[in-house]
Coordinates of N, CA and C in Angstrom, one line a residue:
X1 N -89.5 27.0 19.7 CA -88.7 25.9 20.0 C -88.5 25.6 21.5
X2 N -89.2 26.3 22.3 CA -89.1 26.1 23.7 C -89.6 24.7 24.2
X3 N -90.4 24.1 23.3 CA -90.9 22.7 23.7 C -89.9 21.6 23.5
X4 N -88.8 22.0 22.9 CA -87.7 21.0 22.5 C -86.6 20.9 23.5
X5 N -86.0 19.8 23.7 CA -84.8 19.6 24.5 C -83.6 20.2 23.8
X6 N -82.5 20.3 24.4 CA -81.3 20.8 23.8 C -80.9 19.8 22.7
X7 N -81.0 18.5 22.9 CA -80.6 17.5 22.0 C -81.5 17.5 20.7
X8 N -82.8 17.8 20.9 CA -83.7 17.9 19.8 C -83.4 19.2 19.0
X9 N -83.1 20.3 19.7 CA -82.7 21.5 19.0 C -81.4 21.3 18.2
X10 N -80.5 20.5 18.8 CA -79.2 20.2 18.1 C -79.5 19.4 16.8
X11 N -80.4 18.5 16.9 CA -80.8 17.6 15.8 C -81.4 18.5 14.6
X12 N -82.4 19.3 14.9 CA -83.0 20.1 13.9 C -82.1 21.1 13.3
X13 N -81.2 21.7 14.2 CA -80.2 22.7 13.7 C -79.3 22.1 12.8
X14 N -78.8 20.8 13.0 CA -77.9 20.2 12.1 C -78.6 19.8 10.8
X15 N -79.8 19.4 10.8 CA -80.5 19.1 9.6 C -80.6 20.4 8.8
X16 N -80.9 21.5 9.4 CA -81.0 22.8 8.8 C -79.7 23.2 8.2
X17 N -78.6 23.1 8.9 CA -77.2 23.4 8.5 C -76.9 22.5 7.2
X18 N -77.2 21.3 7.3 CA -77.0 20.4 6.1 C -77.7 20.9 4.9
X19 N -79.0 21.3 5.1 CA -79.8 21.8 4.0 C -79.1 23.0 3.4
X20 N -78.7 24.0 4.2 CA -78.1 25.2 3.8 C -76.8 24.9 3.0
X21 N -76.0 24.0 3.5 CA -74.7 23.6 2.9 C -75.0 23.0 1.5
X22 N -75.9 22.1 1.4 CA -76.3 21.5 0.2 C -76.8 22.5 -0.8
X23 N -77.7 23.4 -0.4 CA -78.3 24.4 -1.2 C -77.2 25.3 -1.7
X24 N -76.3 25.7 -0.9 CA -75.2 26.6 -1.3 C -74.2 25.9 -2.3
X25 N -74.2 24.6 -2.3 CA -73.4 23.8 -3.2 C -74.1 23.6 -4.5
X26 N -75.2 24.2 -4.7 CA -75.9 24.1 -6.0 C -77.0 23.1 -6.1
X27 N -77.3 22.3 -5.1 CA -78.4 21.4 -5.1 C -79.7 22.1 -5.1
X28 N -80.7 21.5 -5.8 CA -82.0 22.0 -5.8 C -82.6 22.0 -4.4
X29 N -83.6 22.8 -4.1 CA -84.2 22.7 -2.8 C -84.8 21.3 -2.4
X30 N -85.3 20.7 -3.4 CA -85.9 19.3 -3.1 C -84.8 18.3 -2.8
X31 N -83.7 18.4 -3.5 CA -82.6 17.4 -3.2 C -81.9 17.8 -1.9
X32 N -81.7 19.1 -1.7 CA -81.0 19.6 -0.5 C -81.8 19.2 0.8
X33 N -83.2 19.1 0.6 CA -84.0 18.9 1.7 C -84.4 17.4 1.9
X34 N -83.8 16.5 1.2 CA -84.1 15.1 1.4 C -82.9 14.4 2.1
X35 N -83.2 13.8 3.2 CA -82.2 13.1 4.1 C -82.4 11.6 4.2
X36 N -83.2 11.0 3.3 CA -83.3 9.6 3.3 C -84.0 9.1 4.5
X37 N -83.5 8.0 5.0 CA -84.2 7.4 6.2 C -83.3 7.7 7.5
X38 N -83.9 7.4 8.6 CA -83.2 7.7 9.9 C -81.9 6.9 10.1
X39 N -81.9 5.7 9.6 CA -80.7 4.9 9.8 C -79.5 5.4 8.9
X40 N -79.8 5.8 7.7 CA -78.8 6.5 6.9 C -78.4 7.8 7.4
X41 N -79.4 8.6 7.8 CA -79.1 10.0 8.3 C -78.2 9.9 9.6
X42 N -78.5 9.0 10.4 CA -77.7 8.8 11.7 C -76.3 8.4 11.3
X43 N -76.2 7.4 10.4 CA -74.9 6.9 10.0 C -74.0 8.0 9.3
X44 N -74.7 8.8 8.5 CA -73.9 9.8 7.7 C -73.7 11.1 8.4
X45 N -74.6 11.5 9.3 CA -74.6 12.9 9.8 C -74.6 12.9 11.4
X46 N -75.1 11.9 12.0 CA -75.2 11.9 13.5 C -74.6 10.7 14.1
X47 N -73.5 10.2 13.5 CA -72.8 9.0 14.0 C -72.4 9.0 15.4
X48 N -72.3 10.2 16.0 CA -71.9 10.3 17.4 C -73.1 10.1 18.3
X49 N -74.3 9.9 17.8 CA -75.5 9.8 18.6 C -76.0 8.3 18.6
X50 N -76.5 7.9 19.7 CA -77.2 6.6 19.8 C -78.4 6.5 18.8
X51 N -78.5 5.4 18.1 CA -79.6 5.4 17.1 C -81.0 5.5 17.7
X52 N -81.3 4.8 18.8 CA -82.6 4.9 19.4 C -82.9 6.3 19.9
X53 N -81.9 7.0 20.5 CA -82.1 8.4 20.9 C -82.3 9.3 19.7
X54 N -81.6 9.1 18.7 CA -81.8 9.9 17.4 C -83.2 9.6 16.9
X55 N -83.6 8.4 16.8 CA -84.9 8.0 16.3 C -86.0 8.7 17.1
X56 N -85.9 8.7 18.4 CA -86.9 9.3 19.3 C -86.9 10.8 19.1
X57 N -85.7 11.4 19.0 CA -85.7 12.9 18.7 C -86.3 13.2 17.4
X58 N -86.1 12.4 16.4 CA -86.7 12.7 15.1 C -88.3 12.5 15.2
X59 N -88.7 11.5 15.9 CA -90.2 11.4 16.1 C -90.8 12.6 16.8
X60 N -90.1 13.1 17.8 CA -90.6 14.3 18.5 C -90.6 15.5 17.6
X61 N -89.6 15.6 16.7 CA -89.5 16.7 15.8 C -90.6 16.6 14.7
X62 N -91.0 15.4 14.4 CA -92.1 15.2 13.5 C -93.4 15.6 14.2
X63 N -93.6 15.1 15.4 CA -94.8 15.5 16.2 C -95.0 17.0 16.3
X64 N -93.8 17.7 16.4 CA -93.9 19.2 16.6 C -93.8 19.9 15.3
X65 N -93.8 19.2 14.2 CA -93.9 19.8 12.9 C -92.6 20.5 12.4
X66 N -91.5 20.1 12.9 CA -90.2 20.6 12.4 C -89.7 19.7 11.3
X67 N -90.0 18.4 11.3 CA -89.6 17.4 10.3 C -90.8 16.7 9.8
X68 N -90.7 16.1 8.6 CA -91.7 15.2 8.1 C -91.0 13.9 7.8
X69 N -91.7 12.8 7.8 CA -91.1 11.5 7.5 C -92.2 10.4 7.8
X70 N -92.0 9.3 7.2 CA -92.9 8.2 7.4 C -92.3 7.2 8.5
X71 N -92.9 7.2 9.6 CA -92.5 6.4 10.7 C -93.0 5.0 10.6
X72 N -92.1 4.0 10.4 CA -92.5 2.6 10.2 C -91.5 1.7 11.0
X73 N -92.0 0.9 11.9 CA -91.2 0.0 12.7 C -90.1 0.8 13.4
X74 N -88.9 0.4 13.1 CA -87.7 1.0 13.8 C -87.0 2.0 12.9
X75 N -87.7 2.7 12.1 CA -87.1 3.6 11.1 C -88.0 4.7 10.8
X76 N -87.5 5.8 10.2 CA -88.3 6.9 9.6 C -87.8 7.1 8.2
X77 N -88.7 7.0 7.2 CA -88.3 7.1 5.8 C -88.7 8.5 5.3
X78 N -87.9 9.0 4.3 CA -88.2 10.2 3.6 C -88.2 11.4 4.5
X79 N -87.1 11.6 5.3 CA -87.0 12.7 6.2 C -86.7 14.0 5.4
X80 N -87.4 15.0 5.8 CA -87.2 16.4 5.3 C -87.6 17.4 6.3
X81 N -87.1 18.6 6.1 CA -87.4 19.7 7.0 C -88.8 20.4 6.5
X82 N -89.6 20.8 7.5 CA -90.8 21.5 7.2 C -90.6 23.0 7.3
X83 N -91.6 23.8 6.8 CA -91.5 25.2 6.8 C -91.3 25.8 8.2
X84 N -91.9 25.2 9.2 CA -91.7 25.7 10.6 C -90.2 25.8 10.9
X85 N -89.4 24.9 10.5 CA -88.0 24.9 10.8 C -87.4 26.1 10.1
X86 N -87.7 26.3 8.8 CA -87.1 27.5 8.1 C -87.5 28.8 8.8
X87 N -88.7 28.9 9.2 CA -89.2 30.1 9.9 C -88.4 30.4 11.2
X88 N -88.2 29.3 11.9 CA -87.5 29.4 13.2 C -86.0 29.9 13.0
X89 N -85.4 29.4 11.9 CA -84.0 29.7 11.8 C -83.7 30.9 10.9
X90 N -84.7 31.4 10.2 CA -84.4 32.5 9.3 C -84.9 33.8 9.8

């Protein structure tokens, strides 16, 4: 994770924390690991962050294989955590 900024580390750590909370609440791994699109994720979980900054951080996390998602125009669809993230945190 040395290639990431503190803000990018915060973003992926929060996604991981949300996954763990959902999983502990009985959601399946697939459901727990689905965060929708960047606009909804930012509104629901990262509302204290500027959208463009959040979007850029997610794009960098995708490039570095921590997240997956479909980048289209000004949004990222079907965001989920990749195995690299689980390995880093577990």
